[in-house]
């Protein structure tokens, strides 16, 4: 069964197209107008093993908020759509990812119940000229809400001797950890025999 989705989200502030194949090979075509965000969405494709297309045109003349938020909402909706009734999947996934001095743990439950817990240290306000680091939490909240998942993201270590946390490493390690956790959770479970992984019979 094909586990693909196409989601278009159009508002007065943004126009977003997301296409995803959960059984892809990690290829990506990403364009949001926010360079570092594009780089992070590439992590989801590569480390999740998904084929992913994201095209966003947003009101960047105001700031990056609407562009990043609406992209995350459309991406979450695409995950939810591609998973269908979630029969035969593993449902749970977790990953701990190091990136130099940073260590991040992510855990996911494709529960049908949106709930996000996010913990990171205070970071420099921007990565590159456009990506506001305050948006990372909101990206996960928006994605989790639209995908209808429970998501925990914890930065376990980020200190550099004599310096502040490297914001690039902290955020990128989060995206890699979440991608790896999603890869495990969305994988087909050979022991499930097509059953929905819940005693309720529905997710």
Short mmCIF file of C-alpha atoms in Angstrom, two decimals:
data_model
loop_
_atom_site.label_atom_id
_atom_site.label_comp_id
_atom_site.label_asym_id
_atom_site.label_seq_id
_atom_site.Cartn_x
_atom_site.Cartn_y
_atom_site.Cartn_z
CA UNK A 1 0.00 0.00 0.00
CA UNK A 2 1.31 3.43 -0.95
CA UNK A 3 2.17 5.61 2.04
CA UNK A 4 2.26 8.95 0.28
CA UNK A 5 0.59 12.30 0.73
CA UNK A 6 0.23 15.67 -0.93
CA UNK A 7 -0.86 18.66 1.15
CA UNK A 8 -1.42 22.24 -0.01
CA UNK A 9 -1.94 24.98 2.55
CA UNK A 10 -2.84 28.41 1.21
CA UNK A 11 -3.51 31.48 3.35
CA UNK A 12 -3.16 35.23 2.88
CA UNK A 13 0.33 34.89 4.38
CA UNK A 14 1.77 31.75 2.77
CA UNK A 15 1.39 29.17 0.05
CA UNK A 16 2.80 25.74 0.97
CA UNK A 17 3.07 22.48 -0.94
CA UNK A 18 4.31 19.32 0.76
CA UNK A 19 4.64 15.90 -0.86
CA UNK A 20 5.97 12.90 1.06
CA UNK A 21 6.64 9.22 0.51
CA UNK A 22 7.28 7.43 3.79
CA UNK A 23 8.86 4.51 1.93
CA UNK A 24 11.27 6.60 -0.09
CA UNK A 25 15.04 6.75 -0.18
CA UNK A 26 15.78 10.08 1.49
CA UNK A 27 15.67 12.39 -1.52
CA UNK A 28 14.48 15.95 -1.03
CA UNK A 29 13.55 19.10 -2.89
CA UNK A 30 13.15 21.90 -0.36
CA UNK A 31 12.55 25.61 -0.86
CA UNK A 32 11.09 27.84 1.87
CA UNK A 33 13.12 31.02 1.46
CA UNK A 34 14.73 30.41 4.87
CA UNK A 35 18.07 28.79 4.15
CA UNK A 36 18.75 27.15 7.50
CA UNK A 37 15.17 25.85 7.67
CA UNK A 38 15.67 24.26 4.25
CA UNK A 39 18.78 22.59 5.62
CA UNK A 40 16.81 21.23 8.59
CA UNK A 41 13.99 19.87 6.42
CA UNK A 42 16.64 18.07 4.36
CA UNK A 43 17.59 16.31 7.62
CA UNK A 44 14.05 14.96 7.96
CA UNK A 45 14.21 13.45 4.49
CA UNK A 46 17.73 12.06 4.75
CA UNK A 47 17.63 10.69 8.29
CA UNK A 48 13.98 9.69 8.15
CA UNK A 49 14.44 7.86 4.85
CA UNK A 50 11.55 9.79 3.29
CA UNK A 51 11.20 11.33 -0.15
CA UNK A 52 10.14 14.89 0.58
CA UNK A 53 9.18 17.92 -1.46
CA UNK A 54 8.50 21.23 0.27
CA UNK A 55 7.78 24.46 -1.61
CA UNK A 56 6.80 27.49 0.45
CA UNK A 57 6.26 31.09 -0.60
CA UNK A 58 5.66 33.29 2.41
CA UNK A 59 5.63 36.88 3.61
CA UNK A 60 9.32 37.02 4.45
CA UNK A 61 9.18 40.79 4.01
CA UNK A 62 7.48 40.74 7.44
CA UNK A 63 9.51 37.98 9.11
CA UNK A 64 9.99 34.21 8.93
CA UNK A 65 7.30 33.24 11.46
CA UNK A 66 4.38 32.53 9.12
CA UNK A 67 6.59 30.75 6.59
CA UNK A 68 8.08 28.41 9.18
CA UNK A 69 4.86 27.79 11.09
CA UNK A 70 2.71 27.04 8.04
CA UNK A 71 5.38 24.78 6.56
CA UNK A 72 5.49 22.79 9.80
CA UNK A 73 1.69 22.52 9.85
CA UNK A 74 1.58 21.27 6.25
CA UNK A 75 4.41 18.81 6.90
CA UNK A 76 2.60 17.42 9.94
CA UNK A 77 -0.63 17.09 7.99
CA UNK A 78 1.24 15.22 5.25
CA UNK A 79 2.66 12.75 7.79
CA UNK A 80 -0.79 12.18 9.24
CA UNK A 81 -2.31 11.64 5.80
CA UNK A 82 0.47 9.31 4.60
CA UNK A 83 0.16 7.12 7.71
CA UNK A 84 -3.54 6.45 7.07
CA UNK A 85 -5.02 4.25 9.80
CA UNK A 86 -1.47 3.38 10.99
CA UNK A 87 -2.03 -0.35 10.65
CA UNK A 88 1.13 -2.41 10.76
CA UNK A 89 3.54 0.29 11.94
CA UNK A 90 5.84 0.24 14.96
CA UNK A 91 4.13 3.36 16.41
CA UNK A 92 6.90 4.25 18.89
CA UNK A 93 10.37 5.51 18.10
CA UNK A 94 13.27 7.12 19.89
CA UNK A 95 16.76 8.30 19.07
CA UNK A 96 19.70 9.90 20.83
CA UNK A 97 21.93 11.88 18.50
CA UNK A 98 25.30 13.48 19.25
CA UNK A 99 26.63 16.42 17.26
CA UNK A 100 30.03 17.40 18.57
CA UNK A 101 29.39 18.90 22.04
CA UNK A 102 25.60 18.55 21.74
CA UNK A 103 23.51 15.54 22.69
CA UNK A 104 19.78 15.39 21.91
CA UNK A 105 17.15 12.77 22.69
CA UNK A 106 13.84 12.53 20.82
CA UNK A 107 10.94 10.17 21.45
CA UNK A 108 7.74 9.88 19.45
CA UNK A 109 4.41 8.10 19.73
CA UNK A 110 2.16 8.17 16.67
CA UNK A 111 -0.72 8.19 19.11
CA UNK A 112 -3.32 10.35 17.41
CA UNK A 113 -3.03 12.64 20.46
CA UNK A 114 -0.99 15.79 19.83
CA UNK A 115 1.31 16.64 22.73
CA UNK A 116 4.77 18.19 22.53
CA UNK A 117 7.43 18.60 25.21
CA UNK A 118 10.50 20.58 24.19
CA UNK A 119 13.51 21.54 26.28
CA UNK A 120 16.57 23.41 25.04
CA UNK A 121 18.99 25.97 26.49
CA UNK A 122 18.85 29.67 25.69
CA UNK A 123 20.47 30.21 22.30
CA UNK A 124 21.70 33.09 20.21
CA UNK A 125 18.64 34.77 18.66
CA UNK A 126 19.40 33.87 15.03
CA UNK A 127 21.10 31.21 12.95
CA UNK A 128 22.09 32.87 9.70
CA UNK A 129 20.28 36.06 8.72
CA UNK A 130 16.69 34.75 8.82
CA UNK A 131 16.17 31.71 11.13
CA UNK A 132 15.01 32.84 14.61
CA UNK A 133 15.98 30.20 17.16
CA UNK A 134 12.84 30.98 19.18
CA UNK A 135 10.87 29.30 16.38
CA UNK A 136 12.30 25.81 16.90
CA UNK A 137 9.89 25.02 19.73
CA UNK A 138 7.00 26.38 17.66
CA UNK A 139 8.01 24.24 14.69
CA UNK A 140 7.77 21.09 16.82
CA UNK A 141 4.48 22.24 18.37
CA UNK A 142 2.96 22.99 14.96
CA UNK A 143 4.26 19.77 13.42
CA UNK A 144 3.10 17.65 16.36
CA UNK A 145 -0.34 19.20 16.38
CA UNK A 146 -0.93 18.63 12.67
CA UNK A 147 0.63 15.16 12.65
CA UNK A 148 -1.40 14.18 15.75
CA UNK A 149 1.61 12.74 17.56
CA UNK A 150 3.21 12.85 20.97
CA UNK A 151 6.74 14.23 20.69
CA UNK A 152 9.43 14.81 23.30
CA UNK A 153 12.64 16.62 22.37
CA UNK A 154 15.30 17.12 25.04
CA UNK A 155 18.70 18.75 24.66
CA UNK A 156 20.68 16.69 27.16
CA UNK A 157 24.02 18.46 26.71
CA UNK A 158 25.04 21.61 24.88
CA UNK A 159 27.77 23.35 26.88
CA UNK A 160 31.04 24.34 25.31
CA UNK A 161 34.00 25.02 27.61
CA UNK A 162 34.15 28.76 28.15
CA UNK A 163 31.39 29.55 25.67
CA UNK A 164 27.68 29.65 24.94
CA UNK A 165 25.87 26.74 23.24
CA UNK A 166 26.37 26.54 19.48
CA UNK A 167 22.85 27.26 18.20
CA UNK A 168 23.50 25.57 14.86
CA UNK A 169 24.53 22.32 16.50
CA UNK A 170 21.70 22.42 19.06
CA UNK A 171 18.96 22.86 16.46
CA UNK A 172 20.43 20.52 13.85
CA UNK A 173 20.87 17.73 16.39
CA UNK A 174 17.18 18.13 17.28
CA UNK A 175 16.06 17.71 13.69
CA UNK A 176 18.30 14.67 13.23
CA UNK A 177 17.07 13.05 16.44
CA UNK A 178 13.40 13.65 15.60
CA UNK A 179 13.96 12.32 12.09
CA UNK A 180 15.54 9.12 13.41
CA UNK A 181 12.75 8.66 15.95
CA UNK A 182 10.12 9.15 13.24
CA UNK A 183 11.93 6.69 10.99
CA UNK A 184 11.61 4.01 13.66
CA UNK A 185 8.01 4.85 14.54
CA UNK A 186 6.73 4.95 10.95
CA UNK A 187 8.51 1.75 9.93
CA UNK A 188 6.43 -1.29 9.10
CA UNK A 189 6.57 -3.85 11.93
CA UNK A 190 6.96 -7.38 10.55
CA UNK A 191 5.43 -8.79 13.74
CA UNK A 192 2.32 -6.61 13.56
CA UNK A 193 0.74 -8.53 10.65
CA UNK A 194 -1.07 -5.37 9.56
CA UNK A 195 -2.71 -4.81 12.95
CA UNK A 196 -3.19 -1.36 14.45
CA UNK A 197 -0.67 -1.06 17.33
CA UNK A 198 -3.13 -0.19 20.07
CA UNK A 199 -5.39 -2.18 22.40
CA UNK A 200 -8.08 0.37 21.48
CA UNK A 201 -8.03 -0.81 17.88
CA UNK A 202 -7.55 2.74 16.60
CA UNK A 203 -4.96 5.51 16.69
#
